[in-house]
Amino acid sequence: MKGLRRWLALLAVVGFVVSVAPAATAGEIVIDDEIHSGLYSNEWERAADFDALGAAAGGRATFGGTFHDITENDSASGGWSNTRELLNNVWLGKATPFANVVVNAPAYRIARGDYDAKINEWASHVEQYLAWGQRRTVIIAPLHDANGTWVRYGCSPGNFQDAYRKFVDIFRSRGLDETKVRWAFAPNGWKSPGCGRLADYY
């Protein structure tokens, strides 16, 4: 199972849905048996990886994690889009893409608008994926791991908030609302010393 070997180094994100439903006893909470899971792979081979995972785990993944840089399409030619294809490979696996996207720059430069044009260009490639229809959607996590010094935009909470807002505003200005693009806050479980609390970034 070639695909399964890739998953040895994966991070799986698992959660559960809690719903409050009318019950015989006042205040009773009913927990649905619906489980959502997601994982990151070194690369997705269309539906094959998801099919293999589903067979091994007894259920399909809800989300497929991808990593992006706003410059990832700079060398693409002939109408090719790295962003579009990576997101679509997850969709073809019957999962929703969870796209982590970076800008290789300090947060204050992103916040002041130095990279607005590149963010807009990257958004246009996300639009290409969405334009293929069938109710495609994507979850975007701009500037993940911002609470660490291992990324250039890290350890700058106030600037991170403004930089994150740049992504949201640019996508919304293109008419991409929450029916197509949803947003995720994705700090790291570890933080660099002196980088503040997670709450400082939210």
PDB file of C-alpha atoms in Angstrom:
ATOM      1  CA  MET A   1       0.000   0.000   0.000  1.00  0.00           C
ATOM      2  CA  LYS A   2       2.220   2.721  -1.360  1.00  0.00           C
ATOM      3  CA  GLY A   3      -0.068   5.543  -0.227  1.00  0.00           C
ATOM      4  CA  LEU A   4      -0.225   4.328   3.354  1.00  0.00           C
ATOM      5  CA  ARG A   5       3.539   4.635   3.768  1.00  0.00           C
ATOM      6  CA  ARG A   6       3.262   8.375   3.282  1.00  0.00           C
ATOM      7  CA  TRP A   7       0.984   8.660   6.270  1.00  0.00           C
ATOM      8  CA  LEU A   8       3.635   7.626   8.770  1.00  0.00           C
ATOM      9  CA  ALA A   9       4.672  11.262   9.030  1.00  0.00           C
ATOM     10  CA  LEU A  10       1.198  12.759   8.923  1.00  0.00           C
ATOM     11  CA  LEU A  11      -0.555  14.928  11.395  1.00  0.00           C
ATOM     12  CA  ALA A  12      -4.165  13.846  11.829  1.00  0.00           C
ATOM     13  CA  VAL A  13      -6.742  16.241  13.172  1.00  0.00           C
ATOM     14  CA  VAL A  14      -9.786  14.599  14.698  1.00  0.00           C
ATOM     15  CA  GLY A  15     -12.785  16.253  16.322  1.00  0.00           C
ATOM     16  CA  PHE A  16     -16.381  15.530  17.136  1.00  0.00           C
ATOM     17  CA  VAL A  17     -19.635  17.373  16.662  1.00  0.00           C
ATOM     18  CA  VAL A  18     -21.668  18.188  19.739  1.00  0.00           C
ATOM     19  CA  SER A  19     -25.287  19.181  19.307  1.00  0.00           C
ATOM     20  CA  VAL A  20     -27.909  20.166  21.810  1.00  0.00           C
ATOM     21  CA  ALA A  21     -31.205  18.466  21.028  1.00  0.00           C
ATOM     22  CA  PRO A  22     -34.588  18.362  22.733  1.00  0.00           C
ATOM     23  CA  ALA A  23     -34.458  15.654  25.380  1.00  0.00           C
ATOM     24  CA  ALA A  24     -36.718  14.124  27.982  1.00  0.00           C
ATOM     25  CA  THR A  25     -34.608  15.606  30.764  1.00  0.00           C
ATOM     26  CA  ALA A  26     -34.075  19.357  30.816  1.00  0.00           C
ATOM     27  CA  GLY A  27     -30.472  20.279  30.071  1.00  0.00           C
ATOM     28  CA  GLU A  28     -29.555  16.891  28.606  1.00  0.00           C
ATOM     29  CA  ILE A  29     -26.815  17.103  25.974  1.00  0.00           C
ATOM     30  CA  VAL A  30     -26.829  14.683  23.074  1.00  0.00           C
ATOM     31  CA  ILE A  31     -23.499  13.966  21.396  1.00  0.00           C
ATOM     32  CA  ASP A  32     -23.838  12.921  17.772  1.00  0.00           C
ATOM     33  CA  ASP A  33     -21.807   9.989  16.548  1.00  0.00           C
ATOM     34  CA  GLU A  34     -20.496  12.067  13.646  1.00  0.00           C
ATOM     35  CA  ILE A  35     -16.698  12.147  13.522  1.00  0.00           C
ATOM     36  CA  HIS A  36     -14.697  14.477  11.293  1.00  0.00           C
ATOM     37  CA  SER A  37     -11.070  13.713  10.532  1.00  0.00           C
ATOM     38  CA  GLY A  38      -8.367  15.203   8.397  1.00  0.00           C
ATOM     39  CA  LEU A  39      -4.752  14.628   7.567  1.00  0.00           C
ATOM     40  CA  TYR A  40      -1.777  16.069   5.771  1.00  0.00           C
ATOM     41  CA  SER A  41       0.012  14.039   3.119  1.00  0.00           C
ATOM     42  CA  ASN A  42       3.288  14.723   1.338  1.00  0.00           C
ATOM     43  CA  GLU A  43       1.252  14.619  -1.867  1.00  0.00           C
ATOM     44  CA  TRP A  44      -2.225  13.593  -2.897  1.00  0.00           C
ATOM     45  CA  GLU A  45      -2.643  11.185  -5.790  1.00  0.00           C
ATOM     46  CA  ARG A  46      -6.196  12.108  -6.497  1.00  0.00           C
ATOM     47  CA  ALA A  47      -8.723   9.765  -4.935  1.00  0.00           C
ATOM     48  CA  ALA A  48      -6.312   6.855  -4.525  1.00  0.00           C
ATOM     49  CA  ASP A  49      -4.796   8.038  -1.245  1.00  0.00           C
ATOM     50  CA  PHE A  50      -8.189   8.815   0.254  1.00  0.00           C
ATOM     51  CA  ASP A  51      -9.602   5.487  -0.899  1.00  0.00           C
ATOM     52  CA  ALA A  52      -6.685   3.619   0.702  1.00  0.00           C
ATOM     53  CA  LEU A  53      -7.039   5.581   3.926  1.00  0.00           C
ATOM     54  CA  GLY A  54     -10.783   4.989   4.030  1.00  0.00           C
ATOM     55  CA  ALA A  55     -10.293   1.257   3.557  1.00  0.00           C
ATOM     56  CA  ALA A  56      -7.655   1.111   6.299  1.00  0.00           C
ATOM     57  CA  ALA A  57      -9.516   3.307   8.783  1.00  0.00           C
ATOM     58  CA  GLY A  58     -13.056   2.200   8.114  1.00  0.00           C
ATOM     59  CA  GLY A  59     -14.230   5.688   7.138  1.00  0.00           C
ATOM     60  CA  ARG A  60     -13.313   8.517   4.787  1.00  0.00           C
ATOM     61  CA  ALA A  61     -11.379  11.630   5.826  1.00  0.00           C
ATOM     62  CA  THR A  62     -13.412  14.827   5.885  1.00  0.00           C
ATOM     63  CA  PHE A  63     -10.481  17.166   5.238  1.00  0.00           C
ATOM     64  CA  GLY A  64      -7.231  16.953   3.301  1.00  0.00           C
ATOM     65  CA  GLY A  65      -4.494  19.344   4.395  1.00  0.00           C
ATOM     66  CA  THR A  66      -2.435  21.158   1.770  1.00  0.00           C
ATOM     67  CA  PHE A  67       0.421  23.657   2.012  1.00  0.00           C
ATOM     68  CA  HIS A  68       0.753  26.666  -0.279  1.00  0.00           C
ATOM     69  CA  ASP A  69       2.952  29.684  -0.910  1.00  0.00           C
ATOM     70  CA  ILE A  70       1.476  32.719  -2.657  1.00  0.00           C
ATOM     71  CA  THR A  71       4.292  32.445  -5.221  1.00  0.00           C
ATOM     72  CA  GLU A  72       3.695  28.773  -6.044  1.00  0.00           C
ATOM     73  CA  ASN A  73       2.238  29.545  -9.464  1.00  0.00           C
ATOM     74  CA  ASP A  74       4.996  31.934 -10.598  1.00  0.00           C
ATOM     75  CA  SER A  75       6.730  29.313 -12.741  1.00  0.00           C
ATOM     76  CA  ALA A  76       3.530  27.674 -14.039  1.00  0.00           C
ATOM     77  CA  SER A  77       2.875  28.025 -17.756  1.00  0.00           C
ATOM     78  CA  GLY A  78       0.308  27.030 -20.345  1.00  0.00           C
ATOM     79  CA  GLY A  79      -2.657  27.658 -18.059  1.00  0.00           C
ATOM     80  CA  TRP A  80      -1.388  25.262 -15.395  1.00  0.00           C
ATOM     81  CA  SER A  81      -2.154  26.132 -11.769  1.00  0.00           C
ATOM     82  CA  ASN A  82      -0.354  24.402  -8.925  1.00  0.00           C
ATOM     83  CA  THR A  83      -2.895  25.751  -6.448  1.00  0.00           C
ATOM     84  CA  ARG A  84      -5.914  24.640  -8.461  1.00  0.00           C
ATOM     85  CA  GLU A  85      -4.580  21.135  -9.034  1.00  0.00           C
ATOM     86  CA  LEU A  86      -3.548  20.516  -5.429  1.00  0.00           C
ATOM     87  CA  LEU A  87      -6.924  21.638  -4.083  1.00  0.00           C
ATOM     88  CA  ASN A  88      -8.744  19.645  -6.737  1.00  0.00           C
ATOM     89  CA  ASN A  89      -6.856  16.434  -5.942  1.00  0.00           C
ATOM     90  CA  VAL A  90      -8.222  16.627  -2.406  1.00  0.00           C
ATOM     91  CA  TRP A  91     -11.739  17.322  -3.707  1.00  0.00           C
ATOM     92  CA  LEU A  92     -11.536  14.345  -6.066  1.00  0.00           C
ATOM     93  CA  GLY A  93     -10.789  12.254  -2.988  1.00  0.00           C
ATOM     94  CA  LYS A  94     -14.223  13.332  -1.657  1.00  0.00           C
ATOM     95  CA  ALA A  95     -12.656  15.558   1.008  1.00  0.00           C
ATOM     96  CA  THR A  96     -12.603  19.302   1.613  1.00  0.00           C
ATOM     97  CA  PRO A  97      -9.210  20.977   1.138  1.00  0.00           C
ATOM     98  CA  PHE A  98      -7.757  22.634   4.239  1.00  0.00           C
ATOM     99  CA  ALA A  99      -5.239  25.008   2.670  1.00  0.00           C
ATOM    100  CA  ASN A 100      -2.419  26.446   4.765  1.00  0.00           C
ATOM    101  CA  VAL A 101      -0.894  29.410   2.898  1.00  0.00           C
ATOM    102  CA  VAL A 102       2.263  31.356   3.654  1.00  0.00           C
ATOM    103  CA  VAL A 103       3.854  34.602   2.585  1.00  0.00           C
ATOM    104  CA  ASN A 104       7.613  34.503   2.994  1.00  0.00           C
ATOM    105  CA  ALA A 105       7.843  37.963   4.532  1.00  0.00           C
ATOM    106  CA  PRO A 106       7.597  39.750   7.899  1.00  0.00           C
ATOM    107  CA  ALA A 107       4.040  40.191   9.138  1.00  0.00           C
ATOM    108  CA  TYR A 108       4.266  43.997   9.185  1.00  0.00           C
ATOM    109  CA  ARG A 109       4.954  44.032   5.422  1.00  0.00           C
ATOM    110  CA  ILE A 110       1.968  41.801   4.713  1.00  0.00           C
ATOM    111  CA  ALA A 111      -0.172  43.949   7.020  1.00  0.00           C
ATOM    112  CA  ARG A 112       0.752  47.209   5.283  1.00  0.00           C
ATOM    113  CA  GLY A 113      -0.212  45.817   1.887  1.00  0.00           C
ATOM    114  CA  ASP A 114       3.138  45.035   0.260  1.00  0.00           C
ATOM    115  CA  TYR A 115       1.833  41.615  -0.855  1.00  0.00           C
ATOM    116  CA  ASP A 116      -1.761  42.484  -1.732  1.00  0.00           C
ATOM    117  CA  ALA A 117      -1.140  41.917  -5.449  1.00  0.00           C
ATOM    118  CA  LYS A 118       0.381  38.471  -4.846  1.00  0.00           C
ATOM    119  CA  ILE A 119      -2.438  37.484  -2.487  1.00  0.00           C
ATOM    120  CA  ASN A 120      -4.919  38.583  -5.161  1.00  0.00           C
ATOM    121  CA  GLU A 121      -3.078  36.501  -7.746  1.00  0.00           C
ATOM    122  CA  TRP A 122      -3.112  33.438  -5.478  1.00  0.00           C
ATOM    123  CA  ALA A 123      -6.828  34.021  -4.859  1.00  0.00           C
ATOM    124  CA  SER A 124      -7.394  33.902  -8.620  1.00  0.00           C
ATOM    125  CA  HIS A 125      -5.969  30.356  -8.661  1.00  0.00           C
ATOM    126  CA  VAL A 126      -8.283  29.347  -5.811  1.00  0.00           C
ATOM    127  CA  GLU A 127     -11.127  30.752  -7.937  1.00  0.00           C
ATOM    128  CA  GLN A 128     -10.089  28.460 -10.794  1.00  0.00           C
ATOM    129  CA  TYR A 129     -10.586  25.479  -8.491  1.00  0.00           C
ATOM    130  CA  LEU A 130     -13.942  26.771  -7.250  1.00  0.00           C
ATOM    131  CA  ALA A 131     -15.089  27.496 -10.823  1.00  0.00           C
ATOM    132  CA  TRP A 132     -15.116  23.772 -11.587  1.00  0.00           C
ATOM    133  CA  GLY A 133     -18.388  23.688  -9.655  1.00  0.00           C
ATOM    134  CA  GLN A 134     -20.080  20.728  -7.980  1.00  0.00           C
ATOM    135  CA  ARG A 135     -20.321  22.864  -4.813  1.00  0.00           C
ATOM    136  CA  ARG A 136     -16.555  22.911  -4.336  1.00  0.00           C
ATOM    137  CA  THR A 137     -15.383  24.668  -1.214  1.00  0.00           C
ATOM    138  CA  VAL A 138     -12.126  25.234   0.623  1.00  0.00           C
ATOM    139  CA  ILE A 139     -10.978  26.128   4.130  1.00  0.00           C
ATOM    140  CA  ILE A 140      -8.029  28.533   4.149  1.00  0.00           C
ATOM    141  CA  ALA A 141      -5.628  29.001   7.066  1.00  0.00           C
ATOM    142  CA  PRO A 142      -3.502  32.053   6.272  1.00  0.00           C
ATOM    143  CA  LEU A 143      -0.052  32.322   7.848  1.00  0.00           C
ATOM    144  CA  HIS A 144      -0.115  29.167   9.959  1.00  0.00           C
ATOM    145  CA  ASP A 145       2.349  28.781  12.859  1.00  0.00           C
ATOM    146  CA  ALA A 146       2.491  32.554  13.378  1.00  0.00           C
ATOM    147  CA  ASN A 147       3.276  32.038  17.068  1.00  0.00           C
ATOM    148  CA  GLY A 148       6.767  30.777  16.186  1.00  0.00           C
ATOM    149  CA  THR A 149       9.997  32.336  14.972  1.00  0.00           C
ATOM    150  CA  TRP A 150      10.539  29.565  12.406  1.00  0.00           C
ATOM    151  CA  VAL A 151       8.334  31.485   9.920  1.00  0.00           C
ATOM    152  CA  ARG A 152       9.284  34.968   8.725  1.00  0.00           C
ATOM    153  CA  TYR A 153       5.874  36.411   9.652  1.00  0.00           C
ATOM    154  CA  GLY A 154       5.978  34.861  13.127  1.00  0.00           C
ATOM    155  CA  CYS A 155       6.094  36.308  16.625  1.00  0.00           C
ATOM    156  CA  SER A 156       4.240  39.525  15.786  1.00  0.00           C
ATOM    157  CA  PRO A 157       0.651  39.150  17.050  1.00  0.00           C
ATOM    158  CA  GLY A 158      -0.757  42.566  16.114  1.00  0.00           C
ATOM    159  CA  ASN A 159       0.730  42.519  12.638  1.00  0.00           C
ATOM    160  CA  PHE A 160      -0.413  38.919  12.180  1.00  0.00           C
ATOM    161  CA  GLN A 161      -4.018  39.916  12.868  1.00  0.00           C
ATOM    162  CA  ASP A 162      -3.835  42.671  10.242  1.00  0.00           C
ATOM    163  CA  ALA A 163      -2.054  40.384   7.771  1.00  0.00           C
ATOM    164  CA  TYR A 164      -4.687  37.666   8.263  1.00  0.00           C
ATOM    165  CA  ARG A 165      -7.391  40.285   7.666  1.00  0.00           C
ATOM    166  CA  LYS A 166      -5.718  41.114   4.333  1.00  0.00           C
ATOM    167  CA  PHE A 167      -6.450  37.600   3.081  1.00  0.00           C
ATOM    168  CA  VAL A 168     -10.066  37.687   4.242  1.00  0.00           C
ATOM    169  CA  ASP A 169     -10.751  41.135   2.785  1.00  0.00           C
ATOM    170  CA  ILE A 170      -9.117  40.338  -0.556  1.00  0.00           C
ATOM    171  CA  PHE A 171     -11.080  37.112  -0.981  1.00  0.00           C
ATOM    172  CA  ARG A 172     -14.349  38.767   0.014  1.00  0.00           C
ATOM    173  CA  SER A 173     -13.697  41.636  -2.406  1.00  0.00           C
ATOM    174  CA  ARG A 174     -13.627  38.995  -5.154  1.00  0.00           C
ATOM    175  CA  GLY A 175     -17.087  37.755  -4.132  1.00  0.00           C
ATOM    176  CA  LEU A 176     -15.799  34.633  -2.374  1.00  0.00           C
ATOM    177  CA  ASP A 177     -18.014  34.421   0.686  1.00  0.00           C
ATOM    178  CA  GLU A 178     -18.370  31.682   3.329  1.00  0.00           C
ATOM    179  CA  THR A 179     -20.367  29.481   0.979  1.00  0.00           C
ATOM    180  CA  LYS A 180     -17.126  28.964  -0.966  1.00  0.00           C
ATOM    181  CA  VAL A 181     -14.240  29.908   1.321  1.00  0.00           C
ATOM    182  CA  ARG A 182     -14.145  29.378   5.069  1.00  0.00           C
ATOM    183  CA  TRP A 183     -11.364  30.612   7.331  1.00  0.00           C
ATOM    184  CA  ALA A 184      -9.280  28.821   9.939  1.00  0.00           C
ATOM    185  CA  PHE A 185      -6.967  30.087  12.666  1.00  0.00           C
ATOM    186  CA  ALA A 186      -3.961  27.758  12.686  1.00  0.00           C
ATOM    187  CA  PRO A 187      -1.317  28.495  15.321  1.00  0.00           C
ATOM    188  CA  ASN A 188       1.180  25.811  16.247  1.00  0.00           C
ATOM    189  CA  GLY A 189       0.801  23.747  19.406  1.00  0.00           C
ATOM    190  CA  TRP A 190       4.306  24.939  20.305  1.00  0.00           C
ATOM    191  CA  LYS A 191       5.360  28.562  20.486  1.00  0.00           C
ATOM    192  CA  SER A 192       8.700  30.293  20.511  1.00  0.00           C
ATOM    193  CA  PRO A 193       9.757  31.990  23.775  1.00  0.00           C
ATOM    194  CA  GLY A 194       8.666  35.605  23.934  1.00  0.00           C
ATOM    195  CA  CYS A 195       6.023  35.250  21.222  1.00  0.00           C
ATOM    196  CA  GLY A 196       3.039  35.777  23.534  1.00  0.00           C
ATOM    197  CA  ARG A 197      -0.078  33.715  24.138  1.00  0.00           C
ATOM    198  CA  LEU A 198      -2.250  32.103  21.475  1.00  0.00           C
ATOM    199  CA  ALA A 199      -5.024  34.520  22.448  1.00  0.00           C
ATOM    200  CA  ASP A 200      -2.781  37.421  21.417  1.00  0.00           C
ATOM    201  CA  TYR A 201      -2.989  36.278  17.799  1.00  0.00           C
ATOM    202  CA  TYR A 202      -6.727  35.728  17.609  1.00  0.00           C
TER     203      TYR A 202
END
